[in-house]
């Protein structure tokens, strides 16, 4: 009887199949994630907009590269060691805001998404296309992937 409130609340939460608990990934972003999964090594590291997890407060659209493509995102709000990830999250917030900061040497892929950072998308796309250290691996109208030409990894 003591556990009844927990069981009722859990059943109500699990039983809510409405759109409120569904993460929607735009088509171009999903194609970019499929390309990332197909073109990258499972150990590759991705730099993506540091979006809040879907179930966080305030809710975000999540770390799609980690979830859909199964790749490590070193600047993810979902980090299991948040204290270690916090400097990368802060650096990536500056990068995706349009500041001229470098992508860390251990990053193999940069994922740009108009859905996640619409204000800086066009400027970052132009910057990455000009950067000779990065190769445009795949690009759609609203999402692009860049792979590092010269990796700092051994």
Coordinates of N, CA and C in Angstrom, one line a residue:
X1 N 0.8 -1.2 0.0 CA 0.0 0.0 0.0 C 0.9 1.3 0.0
X2 N 2.0 1.2 0.7 CA 2.9 2.3 0.7 C 3.4 2.7 -0.7
X3 N 3.6 1.7 -1.5 CA 4.2 1.9 -2.8 C 3.2 2.3 -3.9
X4 N 1.9 2.3 -3.5 CA 0.9 2.6 -4.5 C 1.0 3.9 -5.1
X5 N 1.3 5.0 -4.4 CA 1.4 6.3 -5.1 C 2.5 6.3 -6.2
X6 N 3.6 5.6 -5.9 CA 4.7 5.6 -6.8 C 4.3 4.8 -8.1
X7 N 3.6 3.7 -7.9 CA 3.1 2.8 -9.0 C 2.1 3.6 -9.8
X8 N 1.3 4.4 -9.2 CA 0.3 5.1 -10.0 C 1.0 6.2 -10.8
X9 N 1.9 6.9 -10.2 CA 2.6 8.0 -10.9 C 3.5 7.4 -12.0
X10 N 4.1 6.3 -11.8 CA 5.0 5.7 -12.8 C 4.1 5.2 -14.0
X11 N 3.0 4.6 -13.7 CA 2.1 4.2 -14.7 C 1.5 5.3 -15.6
X12 N 1.2 6.4 -14.9 CA 0.7 7.6 -15.6 C 1.8 8.2 -16.5
X13 N 3.0 8.2 -16.0 CA 4.1 8.8 -16.8 C 4.4 7.9 -18.1
X14 N 4.6 6.6 -17.8 CA 4.8 5.6 -18.9 C 3.7 5.6 -19.9
X15 N 2.5 5.7 -19.4 CA 1.3 5.6 -20.2 C 1.0 6.8 -21.1
X16 N 1.8 7.9 -20.9 CA 1.6 9.1 -21.6 C 2.3 9.0 -22.9
X17 N 1.6 8.7 -24.0 CA 2.2 8.5 -25.3 C 2.0 9.7 -26.2
X18 N 1.6 10.8 -25.7 CA 1.4 12.0 -26.5 C 2.6 12.6 -27.0
X19 N 2.5 13.6 -27.8 CA 3.7 14.3 -28.4 C 4.5 15.0 -27.3
X20 N 4.0 15.3 -26.2 CA 4.8 16.1 -25.2 C 6.0 15.3 -24.7
X21 N 6.1 14.0 -24.9 CA 7.2 13.2 -24.5 C 7.9 12.6 -25.7
X22 N 7.8 13.2 -26.8 CA 8.4 12.7 -28.0 C 9.4 13.8 -28.5
X23 N 10.7 13.3 -28.8 CA 11.7 14.2 -29.4 C 11.6 14.1 -30.9
X24 N 11.4 15.2 -31.5 CA 11.3 15.2 -33.0 C 12.6 15.7 -33.6
X25 N 13.2 14.9 -34.5 CA 14.4 15.3 -35.1 C 14.1 15.7 -36.6
X26 N 14.4 16.9 -37.0 CA 14.1 17.3 -38.4 C 14.8 16.4 -39.4
X27 N 14.3 16.3 -40.6 CA 14.8 15.3 -41.6 C 16.2 15.5 -41.9
X28 N 16.7 16.8 -42.2 CA 18.1 17.0 -42.5 C 19.0 16.6 -41.4
X29 N 18.6 16.8 -40.2 CA 19.4 16.4 -39.0 C 19.5 14.9 -38.9
X30 N 18.4 14.2 -39.2 CA 18.4 12.8 -39.1 C 19.3 12.2 -40.2
X31 N 19.3 12.8 -41.4 CA 20.2 12.4 -42.5 C 21.6 12.6 -42.1
X32 N 21.9 13.7 -41.5 CA 23.3 14.0 -41.1 C 23.7 13.0 -40.0
X33 N 22.8 12.6 -39.1 CA 23.2 11.6 -38.1 C 23.4 10.3 -38.7
X34 N 22.6 9.9 -39.7 CA 22.8 8.6 -40.4 C 24.2 8.7 -41.2
X35 N 24.5 9.8 -41.8 CA 25.8 9.9 -42.4 C 27.0 9.8 -41.4
X36 N 26.8 10.5 -40.3 CA 27.8 10.4 -39.2 C 28.1 9.0 -38.8
X37 N 27.0 8.2 -38.6 CA 27.1 6.8 -38.1 C 27.8 6.0 -39.2
X38 N 27.5 6.3 -40.5 CA 28.1 5.5 -41.6 C 29.5 5.9 -41.9
X39 N 29.9 7.1 -41.7 CA 31.2 7.6 -42.2 C 32.2 7.7 -41.1
X40 N 31.8 7.6 -39.8 CA 32.8 7.8 -38.7 C 33.0 6.5 -38.0
X41 N 34.1 6.5 -37.3 CA 34.5 5.3 -36.4 C 33.7 5.5 -35.1
X42 N 33.4 4.4 -34.5 CA 32.6 4.4 -33.2 C 33.3 5.1 -32.1
X43 N 34.6 5.3 -32.2 CA 35.4 6.0 -31.2 C 35.6 7.5 -31.5
X44 N 35.1 7.9 -32.6 CA 35.2 9.3 -33.0 C 34.5 10.3 -32.1
X45 N 35.0 11.5 -32.0 CA 34.4 12.5 -31.0 C 33.7 13.6 -31.9
X46 N 32.5 14.0 -31.4 CA 31.7 14.9 -32.1 C 31.6 16.2 -31.3
X47 N 31.5 17.3 -32.0 CA 31.3 18.7 -31.4 C 29.9 19.1 -32.0
X48 N 29.0 19.2 -31.1 CA 27.7 19.7 -31.5 C 27.2 20.7 -30.5
X49 N 26.1 21.5 -30.9 CA 25.5 22.5 -30.1 C 25.2 21.8 -28.7
X50 N 25.6 22.5 -27.6 CA 25.4 21.9 -26.3 C 23.9 22.0 -25.8
X51 N 23.0 21.3 -26.5 CA 21.6 21.4 -26.2 C 21.3 20.7 -24.9
X52 N 20.3 21.2 -24.1 CA 19.8 20.5 -22.9 C 19.2 19.2 -23.3
X53 N 19.3 18.2 -22.4 CA 18.6 16.9 -22.6 C 17.1 17.2 -22.7
X54 N 16.4 16.3 -23.3 CA 15.0 16.4 -23.5 C 14.2 16.4 -22.2
X55 N 14.6 15.6 -21.2 CA 13.9 15.5 -20.0 C 14.5 16.5 -18.9
X56 N 15.4 17.4 -19.3 CA 15.9 18.4 -18.4 C 14.9 19.5 -18.2
X57 N 15.2 20.4 -17.2 CA 14.4 21.6 -17.0 C 15.3 22.8 -17.0
X58 N 15.2 23.6 -18.0 CA 14.2 23.6 -19.1 C 14.6 22.5 -20.1
X59 N 13.6 22.0 -20.7 CA 13.7 20.9 -21.7 C 14.5 21.4 -23.0
X60 N 15.3 20.6 -23.5 CA 16.0 20.8 -24.7 C 15.6 19.8 -25.8
X61 N 16.3 19.9 -26.9 CA 16.1 19.0 -28.0 C 17.0 17.8 -28.0
X62 N 18.0 17.8 -27.1 CA 18.9 16.7 -26.8 C 20.2 16.6 -27.7
X63 N 21.0 15.7 -27.3 CA 22.3 15.4 -28.0 C 22.1 14.4 -29.1
X64 N 21.7 14.7 -30.2 CA 21.4 13.8 -31.3 C 22.5 13.0 -31.7
X65 N 23.7 13.5 -31.8 CA 24.9 12.8 -32.3 C 25.2 11.6 -31.3
X66 N 25.0 11.9 -30.1 CA 25.3 10.8 -29.1 C 24.2 9.7 -29.2
X67 N 23.0 10.1 -29.3 CA 21.8 9.2 -29.2 C 21.6 8.5 -30.5
X68 N 21.5 9.2 -31.6 CA 21.1 8.6 -32.9 C 22.3 8.0 -33.6
X69 N 23.5 8.7 -33.6 CA 24.7 8.2 -34.3 C 25.6 7.3 -33.4
X70 N 25.3 7.4 -32.1 CA 26.1 6.6 -31.2 C 27.6 7.0 -31.1
X71 N 27.8 8.3 -31.1 CA 29.2 8.8 -31.0 C 29.3 9.7 -29.8
X72 N 30.6 9.8 -29.3 CA 30.9 10.6 -28.1 C 30.8 12.1 -28.4
X73 N 30.0 12.8 -27.6 CA 29.9 14.3 -27.7 C 30.6 14.8 -26.5
X74 N 31.8 15.4 -26.6 CA 32.6 15.8 -25.4 C 32.0 17.1 -24.8
X75 N 31.1 17.7 -25.4 CA 30.5 19.0 -24.9 C 29.0 18.8 -24.6
X76 N 28.6 17.6 -24.2 CA 27.2 17.3 -24.0 C 26.7 17.6 -22.6
X77 N 25.5 18.1 -22.5 CA 24.9 18.3 -21.2 C 24.6 17.0 -20.5
X78 N 24.6 15.9 -21.3 CA 24.3 14.6 -20.7 C 25.6 13.9 -20.1
X79 N 26.7 14.6 -20.1 CA 28.0 14.0 -19.6 C 27.8 13.3 -18.3
X80 N 28.4 12.1 -18.3 CA 28.4 11.3 -17.0 C 29.4 11.9 -16.0
X81 N 30.4 12.6 -16.5 CA 31.3 13.3 -15.6 C 31.2 14.8 -16.0
X82 N 30.1 15.4 -15.5 CA 29.8 16.8 -15.8 C 30.9 17.8 -15.5
X83 N 31.6 17.5 -14.4 CA 32.6 18.5 -14.0 C 33.8 18.5 -15.0
X84 N 34.1 17.3 -15.6 CA 35.1 17.2 -16.6 C 34.6 17.8 -17.9
X85 N 33.3 17.7 -18.2 CA 32.8 18.2 -19.5 C 32.5 19.7 -19.4
X86 N 32.3 20.3 -18.3 CA 31.9 21.7 -18.1 C 32.8 22.7 -18.9
X87 N 34.1 22.5 -18.9 CA 34.9 23.5 -19.7 C 34.6 23.4 -21.2
X88 N 34.4 22.1 -21.7 CA 34.1 21.9 -23.1 C 32.7 22.5 -23.4
X89 N 31.8 22.3 -22.5 CA 30.4 22.9 -22.7 C 30.5 24.4 -22.8
X90 N 31.3 25.0 -21.9 CA 31.4 26.5 -22.0 C 32.1 27.0 -23.3
X91 N 33.1 26.2 -23.7 CA 33.8 26.6 -24.9 C 32.9 26.4 -26.1
X92 N 32.1 25.4 -26.1 CA 31.2 25.1 -27.3 C 30.1 26.2 -27.3
X93 N 29.6 26.6 -26.1 CA 28.6 27.7 -26.1 C 29.1 28.9 -26.8
X94 N 30.4 29.2 -26.6 CA 31.0 30.4 -27.2 C 31.1 30.1 -28.7
X95 N 31.6 28.9 -29.1 CA 31.7 28.6 -30.5 C 30.4 28.7 -31.3
X96 N 29.4 28.1 -30.7 CA 28.1 28.1 -31.4 C 27.3 29.4 -31.3
X97 N 27.8 30.3 -30.4 CA 27.3 31.7 -30.4 C 28.0 32.5 -31.4
X98 N 29.0 32.0 -32.1 CA 29.7 32.7 -33.2 C 31.0 33.3 -32.8
X99 N 31.5 33.1 -31.5 CA 32.8 33.6 -31.1 C 33.9 32.8 -31.9
X100 N 35.0 33.5 -32.2 CA 36.1 32.9 -33.0 C 37.0 32.0 -32.0
X101 N 36.5 30.9 -31.5 CA 37.2 30.0 -30.7 C 37.5 28.7 -31.5
X102 N 38.6 28.1 -31.2 CA 38.9 26.9 -32.0 C 38.2 25.7 -31.5
X103 N 38.0 24.7 -32.4 CA 37.4 23.4 -32.0 C 38.5 22.6 -31.4
X104 N 38.3 22.0 -30.2 CA 39.4 21.3 -29.5 C 40.0 20.2 -30.4
X105 N 41.3 20.0 -30.2 CA 42.1 19.1 -31.1 C 41.5 17.6 -31.0
X106 N 40.9 17.2 -30.0 CA 40.4 15.8 -29.9 C 39.1 15.6 -30.6
X107 N 38.6 16.6 -31.2 CA 37.3 16.5 -31.9 C 37.5 16.1 -33.3
X108 N 36.8 15.0 -33.8 CA 37.0 14.5 -35.1 C 35.9 15.0 -36.1
X109 N 34.7 15.4 -35.6 CA 33.6 15.8 -36.4 C 32.9 17.0 -35.8
X110 N 32.5 17.9 -36.6 CA 31.7 19.1 -36.2 C 30.3 18.9 -36.9
X111 N 29.3 19.0 -36.1 CA 27.9 18.9 -36.6 C 27.2 20.2 -36.4
X112 N 26.7 20.8 -37.5 CA 26.0 22.0 -37.4 C 24.5 21.8 -37.7
X113 N 23.6 22.4 -37.0 CA 22.2 22.2 -37.2 C 21.4 23.5 -37.1
X114 N 20.7 23.9 -38.1 CA 19.9 25.1 -38.1 C 18.8 25.0 -37.0
X115 N 18.3 23.8 -36.7 CA 17.3 23.6 -35.7 C 17.8 23.9 -34.3
X116 N 19.1 23.6 -34.0 CA 19.7 23.7 -32.7 C 20.3 25.1 -32.5
X117 N 20.8 25.7 -33.5 CA 21.4 27.1 -33.3 C 21.2 27.9 -34.6
X118 N 19.9 28.3 -34.8 CA 19.5 29.0 -36.0 C 20.2 30.4 -36.1
X119 N 20.5 31.1 -35.0 CA 21.1 32.4 -35.1 C 22.5 32.4 -35.6
X120 N 23.3 31.3 -35.4 CA 24.7 31.3 -35.8 C 24.9 30.3 -36.9
X121 N 23.9 29.6 -37.4 CA 24.1 28.5 -38.3 C 24.8 29.0 -39.6
X122 N 24.3 30.0 -40.3 CA 24.9 30.4 -41.5 C 26.4 30.9 -41.4
X123 N 26.6 31.6 -40.3 CA 28.0 32.1 -40.1 C 29.0 31.0 -39.8
X124 N 28.5 30.0 -39.0 CA 29.4 28.9 -38.7 C 29.6 28.0 -39.9
X125 N 28.6 27.8 -40.7 CA 28.7 27.1 -41.9 C 29.7 27.7 -42.9
X126 N 29.7 29.0 -43.1 CA 30.6 29.7 -43.9 C 32.0 29.6 -43.3
X127 N 32.2 29.7 -42.0 CA 33.5 29.6 -41.4 C 34.1 28.2 -41.5
X128 N 33.3 27.2 -41.3 CA 33.8 25.8 -41.5 C 34.1 25.5 -42.9
X129 N 33.3 26.0 -43.9 CA 33.6 25.7 -45.3 C 35.0 26.4 -45.7
X130 N 35.4 27.5 -45.1 CA 36.6 28.1 -45.4 C 37.8 27.5 -44.7
X131 N 37.6 26.8 -43.6 CA 38.6 26.3 -42.8 C 39.3 25.1 -43.4
X132 N 40.5 25.2 -43.8 CA 41.2 24.1 -44.5 C 41.5 22.9 -43.6
X133 N 41.3 23.0 -42.4 CA 41.5 21.9 -41.5 C 40.3 21.0 -41.4
X134 N 39.2 21.3 -42.1 CA 38.0 20.6 -42.0 C 37.4 20.3 -43.4
X135 N 36.9 19.1 -43.6 CA 36.3 18.7 -44.9 C 34.8 18.6 -44.7
X136 N 34.0 19.2 -45.6 CA 32.6 19.1 -45.6 C 32.2 17.6 -46.0
X137 N 31.8 16.8 -45.0 CA 31.5 15.4 -45.3 C 30.1 15.2 -45.9
X138 N 29.2 15.9 -45.4 CA 27.8 15.9 -46.0 C 27.1 17.2 -45.5
X139 N 26.3 17.7 -46.4 CA 25.6 18.9 -46.1 C 24.2 19.0 -46.7
X140 N 23.2 19.3 -45.9 CA 21.9 19.4 -46.4 C 21.4 20.9 -46.1
X141 N 20.2 21.3 -46.5 CA 19.8 22.6 -46.3 C 19.9 23.1 -44.9
X142 N 19.6 22.2 -43.9 CA 19.6 22.7 -42.5 C 20.5 21.9 -41.5
X143 N 21.4 21.1 -42.1 CA 22.3 20.4 -41.2 C 23.6 20.0 -42.0
X144 N 24.7 20.2 -41.4 CA 26.0 19.8 -42.1 C 27.0 19.1 -41.1
X145 N 27.8 18.3 -41.7 CA 28.8 17.5 -41.0 C 30.2 17.9 -41.6
X146 N 31.2 18.1 -40.7 CA 32.5 18.3 -41.2 C 33.4 17.4 -40.4
X147 N 34.4 16.8 -41.2 CA 35.4 15.9 -40.6 C 36.7 16.6 -40.6
X148 N 37.5 16.3 -39.5 CA 38.8 16.9 -39.4 C 39.7 16.3 -40.5
X149 N 40.5 17.2 -41.1 CA 41.4 16.8 -42.1 C 42.7 16.3 -41.5
X150 N 43.2 17.0 -40.5 CA 44.4 16.6 -39.8 C 44.0 16.4 -38.3
X151 N 44.0 15.2 -37.9 CA 43.6 14.9 -36.5 C 44.8 15.0 -35.6
X152 N 44.5 15.5 -34.4 CA 45.5 15.5 -33.3 C 45.6 14.2 -32.6
X153 N 44.8 13.3 -32.9 CA 44.8 12.0 -32.2 C 45.9 11.1 -32.7
X154 N 46.5 10.3 -31.9 CA 47.6 9.5 -32.3 C 47.1 8.3 -33.1

